[in-house]
Coordinates of C-alpha atoms in Angstrom, one line a residue:
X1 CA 0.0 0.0 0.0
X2 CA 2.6 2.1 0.6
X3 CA 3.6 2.4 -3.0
X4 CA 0.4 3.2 -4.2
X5 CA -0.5 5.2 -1.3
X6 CA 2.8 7.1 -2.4
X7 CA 1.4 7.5 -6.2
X8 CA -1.9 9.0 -5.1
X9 CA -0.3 11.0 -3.3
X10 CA 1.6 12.6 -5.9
X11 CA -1.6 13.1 -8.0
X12 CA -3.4 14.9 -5.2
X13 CA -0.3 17.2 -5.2
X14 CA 0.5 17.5 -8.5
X15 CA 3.4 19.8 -8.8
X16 CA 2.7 21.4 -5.6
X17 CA 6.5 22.1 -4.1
X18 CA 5.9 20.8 -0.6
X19 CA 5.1 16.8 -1.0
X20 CA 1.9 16.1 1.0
X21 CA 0.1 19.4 1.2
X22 CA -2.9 18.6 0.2
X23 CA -3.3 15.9 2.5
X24 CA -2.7 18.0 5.3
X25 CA -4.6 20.5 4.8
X26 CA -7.3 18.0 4.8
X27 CA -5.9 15.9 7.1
X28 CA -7.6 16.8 10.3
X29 CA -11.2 16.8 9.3
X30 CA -10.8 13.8 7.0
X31 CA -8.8 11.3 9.4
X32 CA -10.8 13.2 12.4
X33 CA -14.3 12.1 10.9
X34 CA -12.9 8.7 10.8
X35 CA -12.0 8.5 14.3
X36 CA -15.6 10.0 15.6
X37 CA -17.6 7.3 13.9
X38 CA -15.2 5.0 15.4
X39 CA -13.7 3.1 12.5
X40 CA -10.1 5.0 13.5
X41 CA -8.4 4.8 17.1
X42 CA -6.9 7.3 18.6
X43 CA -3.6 6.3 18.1
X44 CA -4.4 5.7 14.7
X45 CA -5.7 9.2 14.0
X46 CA -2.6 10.6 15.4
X47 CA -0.5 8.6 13.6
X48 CA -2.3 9.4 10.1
X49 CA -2.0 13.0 11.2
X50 CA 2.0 12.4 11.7
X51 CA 3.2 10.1 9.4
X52 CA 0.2 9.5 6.8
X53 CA -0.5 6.2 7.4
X54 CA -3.1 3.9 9.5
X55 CA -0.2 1.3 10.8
X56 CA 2.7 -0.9 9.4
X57 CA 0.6 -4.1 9.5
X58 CA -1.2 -4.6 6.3
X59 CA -5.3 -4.1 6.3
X60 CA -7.4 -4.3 3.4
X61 CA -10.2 -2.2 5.0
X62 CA -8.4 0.7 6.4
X63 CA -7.0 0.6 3.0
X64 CA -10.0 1.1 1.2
X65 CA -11.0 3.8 3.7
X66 CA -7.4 5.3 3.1
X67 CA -9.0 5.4 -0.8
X68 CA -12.5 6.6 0.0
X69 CA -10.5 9.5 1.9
X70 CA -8.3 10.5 -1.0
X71 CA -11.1 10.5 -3.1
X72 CA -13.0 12.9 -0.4
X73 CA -10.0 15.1 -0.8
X74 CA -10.4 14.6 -4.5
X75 CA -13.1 15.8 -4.6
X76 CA -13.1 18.6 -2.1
X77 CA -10.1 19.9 -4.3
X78 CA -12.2 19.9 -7.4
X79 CA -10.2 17.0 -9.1
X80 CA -13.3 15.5 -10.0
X81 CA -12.0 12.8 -12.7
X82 CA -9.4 11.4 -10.0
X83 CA -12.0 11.3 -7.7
X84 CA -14.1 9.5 -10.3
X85 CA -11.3 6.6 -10.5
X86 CA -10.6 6.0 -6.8
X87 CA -14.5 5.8 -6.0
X88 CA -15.0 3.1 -8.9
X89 CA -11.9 1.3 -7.6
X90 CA -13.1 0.9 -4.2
X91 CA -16.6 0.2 -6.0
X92 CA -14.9 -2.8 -7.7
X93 CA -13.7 -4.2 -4.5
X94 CA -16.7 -3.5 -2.3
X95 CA -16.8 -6.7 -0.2
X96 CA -13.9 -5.5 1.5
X97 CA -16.2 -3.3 3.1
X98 CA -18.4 -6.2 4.1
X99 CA -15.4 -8.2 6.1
X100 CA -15.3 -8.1 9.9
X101 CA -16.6 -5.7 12.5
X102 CA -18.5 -2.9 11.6
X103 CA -19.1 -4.1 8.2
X104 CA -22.4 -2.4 7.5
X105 CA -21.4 1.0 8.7
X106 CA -18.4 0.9 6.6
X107 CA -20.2 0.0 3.3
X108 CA -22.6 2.9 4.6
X109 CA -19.4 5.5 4.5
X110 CA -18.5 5.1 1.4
X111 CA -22.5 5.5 0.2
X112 CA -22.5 8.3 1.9
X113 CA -19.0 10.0 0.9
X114 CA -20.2 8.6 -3.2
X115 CA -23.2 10.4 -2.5
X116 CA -21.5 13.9 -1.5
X117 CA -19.5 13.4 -4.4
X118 CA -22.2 13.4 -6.8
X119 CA -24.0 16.2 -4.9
X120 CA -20.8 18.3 -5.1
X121 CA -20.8 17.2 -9.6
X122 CA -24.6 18.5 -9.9
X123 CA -26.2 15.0 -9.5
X124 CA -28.7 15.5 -6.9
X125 CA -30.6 11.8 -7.9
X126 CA -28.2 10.2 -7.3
X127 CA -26.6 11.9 -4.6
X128 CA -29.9 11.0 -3.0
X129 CA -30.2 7.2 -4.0
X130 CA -26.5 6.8 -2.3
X131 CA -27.9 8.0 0.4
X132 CA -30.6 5.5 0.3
X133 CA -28.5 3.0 0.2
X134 CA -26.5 3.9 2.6
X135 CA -29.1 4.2 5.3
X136 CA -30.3 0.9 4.1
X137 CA -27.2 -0.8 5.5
X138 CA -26.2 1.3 8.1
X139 CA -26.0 -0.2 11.9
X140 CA -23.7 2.8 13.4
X141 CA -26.1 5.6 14.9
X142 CA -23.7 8.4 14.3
X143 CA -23.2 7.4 10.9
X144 CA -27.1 7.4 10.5
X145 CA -27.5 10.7 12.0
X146 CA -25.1 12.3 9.3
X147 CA -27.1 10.1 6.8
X148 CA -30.3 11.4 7.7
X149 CA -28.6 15.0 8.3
X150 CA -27.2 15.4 4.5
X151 CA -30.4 13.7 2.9
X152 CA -32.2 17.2 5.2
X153 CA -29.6 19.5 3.5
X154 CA -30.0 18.4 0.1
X155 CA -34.0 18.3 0.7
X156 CA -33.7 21.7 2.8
X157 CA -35.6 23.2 -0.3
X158 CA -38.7 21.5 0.3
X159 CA -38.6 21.3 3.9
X160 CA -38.3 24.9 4.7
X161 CA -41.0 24.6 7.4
X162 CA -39.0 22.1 9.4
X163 CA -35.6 22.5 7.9
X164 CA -34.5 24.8 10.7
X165 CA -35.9 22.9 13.9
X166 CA -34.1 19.5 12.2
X167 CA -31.0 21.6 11.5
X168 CA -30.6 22.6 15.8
X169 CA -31.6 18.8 16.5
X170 CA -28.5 17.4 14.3
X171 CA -26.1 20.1 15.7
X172 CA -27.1 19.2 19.0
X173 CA -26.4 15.6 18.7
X174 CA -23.2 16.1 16.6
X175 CA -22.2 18.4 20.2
X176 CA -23.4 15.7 22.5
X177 CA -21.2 12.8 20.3
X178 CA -18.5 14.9 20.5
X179 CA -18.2 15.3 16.5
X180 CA -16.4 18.3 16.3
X181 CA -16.0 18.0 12.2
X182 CA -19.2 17.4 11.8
X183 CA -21.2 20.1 14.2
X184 CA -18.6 22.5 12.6
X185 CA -19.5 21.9 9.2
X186 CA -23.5 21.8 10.2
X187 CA -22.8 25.2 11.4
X188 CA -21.2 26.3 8.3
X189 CA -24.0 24.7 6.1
X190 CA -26.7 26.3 8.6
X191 CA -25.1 30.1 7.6
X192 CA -25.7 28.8 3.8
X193 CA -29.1 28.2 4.4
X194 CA -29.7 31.5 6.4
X195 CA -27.8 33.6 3.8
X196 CA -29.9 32.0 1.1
X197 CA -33.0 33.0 3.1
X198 CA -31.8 36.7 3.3
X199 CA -31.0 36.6 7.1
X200 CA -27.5 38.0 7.1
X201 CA -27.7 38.4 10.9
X202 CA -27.7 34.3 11.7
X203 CA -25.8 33.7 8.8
X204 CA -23.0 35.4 10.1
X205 CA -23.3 34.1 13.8
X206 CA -23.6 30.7 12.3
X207 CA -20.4 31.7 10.3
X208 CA -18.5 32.8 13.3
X209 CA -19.2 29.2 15.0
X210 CA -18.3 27.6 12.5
X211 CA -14.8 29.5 12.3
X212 CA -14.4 29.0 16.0
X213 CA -14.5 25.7 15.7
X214 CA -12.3 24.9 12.6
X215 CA -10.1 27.1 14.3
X216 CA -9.4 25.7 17.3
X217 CA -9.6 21.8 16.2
X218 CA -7.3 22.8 12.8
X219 CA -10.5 22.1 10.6
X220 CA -8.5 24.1 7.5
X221 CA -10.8 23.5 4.9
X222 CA -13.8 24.6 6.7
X223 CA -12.2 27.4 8.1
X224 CA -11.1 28.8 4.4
X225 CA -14.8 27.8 2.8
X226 CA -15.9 30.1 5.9
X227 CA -13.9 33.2 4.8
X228 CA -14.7 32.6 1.3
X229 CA -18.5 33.0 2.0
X230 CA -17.5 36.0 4.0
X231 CA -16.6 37.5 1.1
X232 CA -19.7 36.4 -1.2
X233 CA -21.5 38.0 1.9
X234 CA -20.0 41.5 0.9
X235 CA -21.1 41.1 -2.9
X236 CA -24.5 40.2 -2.1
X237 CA -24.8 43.5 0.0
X238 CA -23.2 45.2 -3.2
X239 CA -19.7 46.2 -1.1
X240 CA -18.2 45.4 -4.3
X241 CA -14.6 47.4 -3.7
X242 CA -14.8 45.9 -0.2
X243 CA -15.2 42.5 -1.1
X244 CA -12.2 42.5 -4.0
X245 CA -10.1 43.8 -1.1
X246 CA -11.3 41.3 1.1
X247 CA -10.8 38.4 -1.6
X248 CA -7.2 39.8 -2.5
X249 CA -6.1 39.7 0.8
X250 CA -7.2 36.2 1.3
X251 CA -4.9 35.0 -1.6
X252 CA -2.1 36.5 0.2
X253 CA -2.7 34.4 3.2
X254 CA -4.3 31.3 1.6
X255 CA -2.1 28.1 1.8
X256 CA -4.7 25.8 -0.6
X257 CA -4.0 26.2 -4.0
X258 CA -7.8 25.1 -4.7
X259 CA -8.9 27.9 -2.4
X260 CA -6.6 30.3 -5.0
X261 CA -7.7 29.1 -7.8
X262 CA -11.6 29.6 -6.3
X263 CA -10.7 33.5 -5.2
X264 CA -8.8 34.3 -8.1
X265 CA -12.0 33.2 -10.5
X266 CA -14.5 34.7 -7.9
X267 CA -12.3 38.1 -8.5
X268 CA -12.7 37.6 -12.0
X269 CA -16.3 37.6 -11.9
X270 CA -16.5 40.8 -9.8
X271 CA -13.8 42.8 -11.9
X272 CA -15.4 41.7 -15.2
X273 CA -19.0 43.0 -13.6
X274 CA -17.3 45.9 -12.6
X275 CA -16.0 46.6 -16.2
X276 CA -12.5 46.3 -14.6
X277 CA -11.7 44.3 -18.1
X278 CA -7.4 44.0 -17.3
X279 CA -7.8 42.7 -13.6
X280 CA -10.5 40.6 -15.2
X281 CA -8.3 39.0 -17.5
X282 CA -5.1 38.8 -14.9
X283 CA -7.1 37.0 -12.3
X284 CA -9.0 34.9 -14.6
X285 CA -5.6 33.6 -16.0
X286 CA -4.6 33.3 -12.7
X287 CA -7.3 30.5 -12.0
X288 CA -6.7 29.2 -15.2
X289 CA -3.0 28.5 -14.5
X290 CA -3.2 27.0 -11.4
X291 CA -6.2 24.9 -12.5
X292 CA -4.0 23.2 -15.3
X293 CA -1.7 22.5 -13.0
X294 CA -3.6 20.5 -10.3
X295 CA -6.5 19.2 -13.0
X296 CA -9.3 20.9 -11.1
X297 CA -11.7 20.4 -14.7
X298 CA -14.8 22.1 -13.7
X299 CA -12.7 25.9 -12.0
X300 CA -10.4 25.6 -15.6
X301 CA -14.1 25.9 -17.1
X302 CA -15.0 28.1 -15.2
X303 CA -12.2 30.6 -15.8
X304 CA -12.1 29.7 -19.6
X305 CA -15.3 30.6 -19.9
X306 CA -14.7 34.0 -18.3
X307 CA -11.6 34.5 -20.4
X308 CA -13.6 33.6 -23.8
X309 CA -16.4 36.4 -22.9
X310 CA -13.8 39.0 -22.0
X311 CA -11.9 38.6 -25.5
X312 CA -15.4 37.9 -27.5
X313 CA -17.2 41.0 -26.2
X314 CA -14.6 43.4 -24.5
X315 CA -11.5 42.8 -26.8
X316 CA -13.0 42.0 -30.0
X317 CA -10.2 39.6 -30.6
X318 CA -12.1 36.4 -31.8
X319 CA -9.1 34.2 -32.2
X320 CA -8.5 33.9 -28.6
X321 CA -12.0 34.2 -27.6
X322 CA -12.5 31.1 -29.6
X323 CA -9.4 29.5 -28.1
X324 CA -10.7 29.8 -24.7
X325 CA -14.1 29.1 -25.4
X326 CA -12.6 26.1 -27.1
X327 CA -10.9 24.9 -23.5
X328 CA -13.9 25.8 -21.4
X329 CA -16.4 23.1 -23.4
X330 CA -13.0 20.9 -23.8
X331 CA -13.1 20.5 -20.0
X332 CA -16.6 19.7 -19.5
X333 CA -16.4 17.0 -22.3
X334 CA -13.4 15.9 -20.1
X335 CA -15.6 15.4 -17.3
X336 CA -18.5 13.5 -19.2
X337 CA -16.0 10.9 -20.3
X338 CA -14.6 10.5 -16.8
X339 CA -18.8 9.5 -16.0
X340 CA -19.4 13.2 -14.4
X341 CA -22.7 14.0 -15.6
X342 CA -24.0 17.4 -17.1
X343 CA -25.3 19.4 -14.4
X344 CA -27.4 23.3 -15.5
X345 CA -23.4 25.1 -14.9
X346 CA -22.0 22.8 -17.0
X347 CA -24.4 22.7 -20.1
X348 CA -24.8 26.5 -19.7
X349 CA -21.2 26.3 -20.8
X350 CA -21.5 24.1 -23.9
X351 CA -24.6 26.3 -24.7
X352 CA -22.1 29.1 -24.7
X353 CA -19.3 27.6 -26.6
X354 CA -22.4 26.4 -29.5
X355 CA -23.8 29.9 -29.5
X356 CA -20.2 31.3 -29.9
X357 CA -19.5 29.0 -32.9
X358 CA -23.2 29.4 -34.5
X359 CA -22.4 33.0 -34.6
X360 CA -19.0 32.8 -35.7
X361 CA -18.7 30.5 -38.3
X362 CA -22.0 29.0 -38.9
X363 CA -21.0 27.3 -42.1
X364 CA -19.0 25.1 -39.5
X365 CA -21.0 24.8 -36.7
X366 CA -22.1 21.5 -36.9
X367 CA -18.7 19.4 -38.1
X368 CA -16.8 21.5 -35.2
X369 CA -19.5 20.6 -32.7
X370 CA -19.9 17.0 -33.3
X371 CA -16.3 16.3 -34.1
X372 CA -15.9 15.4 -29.8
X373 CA -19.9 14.0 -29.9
X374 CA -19.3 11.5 -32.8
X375 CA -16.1 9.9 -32.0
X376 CA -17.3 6.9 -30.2
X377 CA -18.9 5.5 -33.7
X378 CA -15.7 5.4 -35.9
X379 CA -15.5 1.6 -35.7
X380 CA -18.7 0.9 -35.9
X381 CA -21.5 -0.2 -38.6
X382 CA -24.3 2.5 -39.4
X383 CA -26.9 -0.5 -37.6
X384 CA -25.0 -0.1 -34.5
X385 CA -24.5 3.6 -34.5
X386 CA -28.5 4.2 -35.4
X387 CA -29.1 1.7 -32.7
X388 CA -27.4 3.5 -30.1
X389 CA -28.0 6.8 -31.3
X390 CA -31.9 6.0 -30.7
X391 CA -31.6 4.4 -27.1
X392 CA -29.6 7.1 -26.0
X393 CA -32.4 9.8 -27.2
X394 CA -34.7 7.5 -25.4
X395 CA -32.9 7.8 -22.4
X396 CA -32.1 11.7 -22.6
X397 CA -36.0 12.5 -22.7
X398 CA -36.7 9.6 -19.9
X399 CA -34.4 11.3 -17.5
X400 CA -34.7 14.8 -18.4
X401 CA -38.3 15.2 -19.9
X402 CA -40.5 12.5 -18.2
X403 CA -41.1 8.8 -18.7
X404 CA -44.0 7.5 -21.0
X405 CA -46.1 9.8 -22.5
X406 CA -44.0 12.9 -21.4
X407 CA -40.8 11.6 -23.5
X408 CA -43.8 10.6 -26.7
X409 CA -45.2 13.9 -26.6
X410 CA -41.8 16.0 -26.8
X411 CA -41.0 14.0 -29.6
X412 CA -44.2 13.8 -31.3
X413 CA -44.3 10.1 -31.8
X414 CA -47.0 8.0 -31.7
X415 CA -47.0 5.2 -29.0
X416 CA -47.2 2.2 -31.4
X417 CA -44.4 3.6 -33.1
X418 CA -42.2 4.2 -29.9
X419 CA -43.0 0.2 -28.7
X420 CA -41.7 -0.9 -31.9
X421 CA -38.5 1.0 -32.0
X422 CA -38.1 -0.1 -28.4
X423 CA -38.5 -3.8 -29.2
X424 CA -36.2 -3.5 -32.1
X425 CA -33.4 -2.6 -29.9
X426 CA -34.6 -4.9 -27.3
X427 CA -34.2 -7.7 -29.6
X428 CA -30.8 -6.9 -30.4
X429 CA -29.5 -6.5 -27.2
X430 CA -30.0 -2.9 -26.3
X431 CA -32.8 -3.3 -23.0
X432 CA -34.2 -0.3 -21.3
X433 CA -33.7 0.2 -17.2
X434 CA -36.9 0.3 -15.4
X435 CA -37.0 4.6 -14.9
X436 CA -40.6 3.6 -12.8
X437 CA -38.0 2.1 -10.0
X438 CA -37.0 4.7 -7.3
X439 CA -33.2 3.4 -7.4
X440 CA -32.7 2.9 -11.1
X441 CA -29.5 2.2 -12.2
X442 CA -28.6 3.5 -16.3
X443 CA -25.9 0.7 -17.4
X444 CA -23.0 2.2 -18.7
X445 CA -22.5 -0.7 -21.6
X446 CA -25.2 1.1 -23.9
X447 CA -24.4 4.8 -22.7
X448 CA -22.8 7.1 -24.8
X449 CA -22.5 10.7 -24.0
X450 CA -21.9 12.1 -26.9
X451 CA -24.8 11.0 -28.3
X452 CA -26.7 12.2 -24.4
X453 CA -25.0 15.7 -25.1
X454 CA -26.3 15.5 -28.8
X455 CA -29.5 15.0 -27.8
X456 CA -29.8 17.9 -25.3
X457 CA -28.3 20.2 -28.1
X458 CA -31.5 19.6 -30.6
X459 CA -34.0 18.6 -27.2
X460 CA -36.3 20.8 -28.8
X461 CA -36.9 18.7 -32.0
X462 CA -39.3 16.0 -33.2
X463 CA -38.5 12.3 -33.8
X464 CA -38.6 13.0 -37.4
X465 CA -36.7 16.1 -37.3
X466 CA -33.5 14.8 -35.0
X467 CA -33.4 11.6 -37.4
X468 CA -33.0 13.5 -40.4
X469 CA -30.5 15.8 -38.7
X470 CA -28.5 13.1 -36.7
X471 CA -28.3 11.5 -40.4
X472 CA -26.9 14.2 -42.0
X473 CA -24.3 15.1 -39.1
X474 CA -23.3 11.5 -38.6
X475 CA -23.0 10.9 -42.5
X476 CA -21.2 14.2 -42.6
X477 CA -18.8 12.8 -40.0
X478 CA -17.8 10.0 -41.7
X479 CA -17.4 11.1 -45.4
X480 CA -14.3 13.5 -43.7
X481 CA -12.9 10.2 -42.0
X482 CA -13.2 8.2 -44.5
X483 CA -11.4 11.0 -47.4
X484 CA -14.4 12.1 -48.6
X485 CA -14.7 8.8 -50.5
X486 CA -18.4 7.7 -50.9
X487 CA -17.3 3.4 -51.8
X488 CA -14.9 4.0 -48.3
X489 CA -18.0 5.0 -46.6
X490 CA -20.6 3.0 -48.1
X491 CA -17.6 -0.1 -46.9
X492 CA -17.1 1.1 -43.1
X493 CA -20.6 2.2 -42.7
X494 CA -21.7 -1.5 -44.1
X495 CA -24.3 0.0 -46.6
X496 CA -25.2 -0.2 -50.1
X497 CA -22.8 2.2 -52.3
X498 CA -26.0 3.3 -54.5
X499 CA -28.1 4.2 -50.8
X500 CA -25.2 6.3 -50.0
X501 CA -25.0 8.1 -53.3
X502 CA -28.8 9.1 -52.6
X503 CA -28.3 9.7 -49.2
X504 CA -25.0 12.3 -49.0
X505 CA -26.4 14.1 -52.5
X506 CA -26.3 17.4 -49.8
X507 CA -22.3 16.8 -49.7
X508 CA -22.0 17.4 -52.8
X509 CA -24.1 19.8 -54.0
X510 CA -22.8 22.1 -56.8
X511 CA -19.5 20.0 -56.7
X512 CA -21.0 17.0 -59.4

């Protein structure tokens, strides 16, 4: 383990001078959490705390929680693909969670740290079913309470009436347990919920407990997330020259490279909305650069984005717009291969980067669009690729529009028509999940998302009208790999040359 443990390390850090960093600036709530729900000692807390590791005996569960907790820190430092690999890798070898004491709480952690992953990505359904599951298999009551506390937090929406009186209850028990991390962060996420509902008065006594606390137990993430809403507090009561003081003198003193790369793009924001365009630029290629450097996907966006805008509207210089613009929806695509789902922030950016190239150079909209989209097909038949394409628009609408007659009415297709189309891919292999089931499962075997993203791009058309278009794309795709040769593609696509005479005529037009 200690090899490996070595190797992770280094990707957490990246090129971060001082080896280890990250960890420890995680290290105390992480390890800390671990030892209040009593799956760490003591002794074994400390020693993680010193030396970074549980003991010198080997353990196959401690090292799986070791993984979980890189992939917390993962996560927490917006590495989101890394994340992505450590959680499935601990997914693969579950049933070491099942072995020995304690066996159902600790398959309950890691639901619950898998759920707060996919809550931090956007993916509030299933953030919620990993919940389920967790509580479904939990035996610990601390690890139940912060079960049943998160599931309140992501619900605190719809459960404004009682949200507040449930909020007190958890912090009292997390006092009464003794767990510090966790009454520290309830406090934190209690001055959220307050400053969401316009009460600036409990959010910031909420705040300041929250900062007490991180303070004095060394909770350094929590303590910099506190300052960092500090600051957001300023902007929302339009203090805008106080609050870019605030945020630059937090830089200074910040020791988190993610928490830099956070305040240099928040800084962005404000000097682009202050028509500050120069600071705007300098701080936005200030996030950029560091979020290269440690691969946090969704802040490089983020900062692209803003760097794309600046140069399309403020400089004029279209080049560069384009090239940022470019890397913004290039990170997002990163993302959705990695099995990080589209959430509203990260579609609004491919929705910019489309209406950027549409009006640009709309005679090239579509090939530079789908040139990322279509890639999955090249080695495949135009059966297969039809095939697919059509269960994946299936499953867009089902998850997005509505099952049954929701998905048949956005598409304006009759239901006899939908059932046979369904049982055509049925009987060749493609089967549907049941969407009726509260914890449905998509399989990834069948799941392409190109062809999901593809489908959210032209949502707004009918059955007919997306297969005409997906034909002409996809055909369009292929004719440029294969050389613009028609008997190449009619070969690779595994169709009659004469059909795709007939069918790519729009190629070709004014050429014959």
């Amino acid at each position: 383990m200690a090899k490996r443990q070595e190797l992770l390390s280094k990707e957490l850090n990246k090129t971060s001078e001082a080896s280890s960093l990250v960890e420890k600036f995680h290290s105390a709530e992480c390890y800390g959490l671990l030892g209040e729900i009593g799956f760490l000692s003591d002794e074994q807390v400390a020693l993680m705390l010193d030396k970074g590791k549980f003991s010198e005996r080997r353990n196959r569960k401690l090292e799986a929680l070791q993984k979980i907790i890189y992939a917390k820190i993962a996560t927490l430092e917006g590495n989101f693909a890394f994340a992505m690999e450590l959680y499935d890798e601990v997914m693969i070898k579950i049933k070491v969670l099942k072995q020995g004491a304690q066996q159902d709480s600790a398959l309950a952690y890691f639901y619950y740290e898998y759920a707060g992953f996919m809550y931090r990505v956007g993916d509030l359904s299933a953030a919620l079913m990993y919940l389920e599951k967790a509580r479904g298999v939990a035996s610990s009551n601390k690890i139940k309470q912060m079960i049943s506390y998160q599931l309140m937090v992501i619900q605190g929406d719809s459960l404004k009436k009682s949200a507040l009186k449930k909020w007190l209850q958890s912090i009292a028990y997390f006092n009464k347990y003794e767990m510090q991390v966790m009454e520290a962060q309830a406090h934190y996420d209690l001055a959220l919920y307050f400053n969401a509902q316009e009460n600036v008065a409990d959010a910031a006594a909420h705040l300041e407990l929250a900062h007490e606390m991180a303070g004095a137990e060394g909770y350094m993430y929590i303590s910099s997330s506190v300052e960092f809403i500090r600051g957001c507090m300023l902007v929302k009561q339009d203090r805008m020259s106080e609050a870019i003081g605030y945020f630059q003198g937090l830089i200074e003193r910040s020791s988190s490279e993610y928490f830099k790369t956070r305040l240099h793009l928040k800084l962005a924001e404000l000097f682009k909305q202050t028509e500050q365009d120069e600071q705007a630029l300098e701080s936005a290629k200030a996030s950029m650069e560091i979020s290269q450097r440690f691969a946090m996907q969704s802040e490089l966006a983020d900062a692209s984005l803003i760097l794309g805008r600046l140069y399309h509207r403020s400089k004029k210089d279209i080049t560069r717009a384009y090239f940022y613009f470019q890397q913004a929806y290039g990170s997002v695509m990163l993302l959705t291969k990695r099995g990080v789902l589209l959430d509203s922030k990260r579609s609004a950016i491919v929705d910019a980067y489309v209406d950027f190239l549409e009006e640009h150079f709309p005679g090239d909209v579509t090939e530079s669009a789908n040139e990322d989209l279509f890639a999955f097909s090249k080695a495949l038949n135009w059966v297969r690729i039809k095939d697919l394409f059509h269960y994946n628009l299936f499953l867009y609408h089902y998850m997005n529009t509505g099952v049954g007659n929701k998905t048949l009415e956005a598409l304006d297709f009759p239901a006899s028509s939908f059932y046979s189309a369904t049982e055509r891919l049925r009987s060749r292999g493609i089967t549907f999940p049941n969407f009726r089931r509260n914890d449905v499962d998509v399989p990834s075997e069948n799941y392409v998302e190109g062809l999901q993203q593809y489908s959210r791009l032209h949502r707004e058309k009918t059955w007919v009208e997306i297969n005409e278009r997906f034909e002409k794309d996809m055909l369009a795709y292929h004719y440029k790999l294969n050389n613009y040769n028609k008997k190449l593609l009619a070969k690779h696509l595994e169709l009659a040359y004469s059909g795709i005479v007939n069918r790519t005529k729009y190629l070709t037009a004014g050429q014959d």
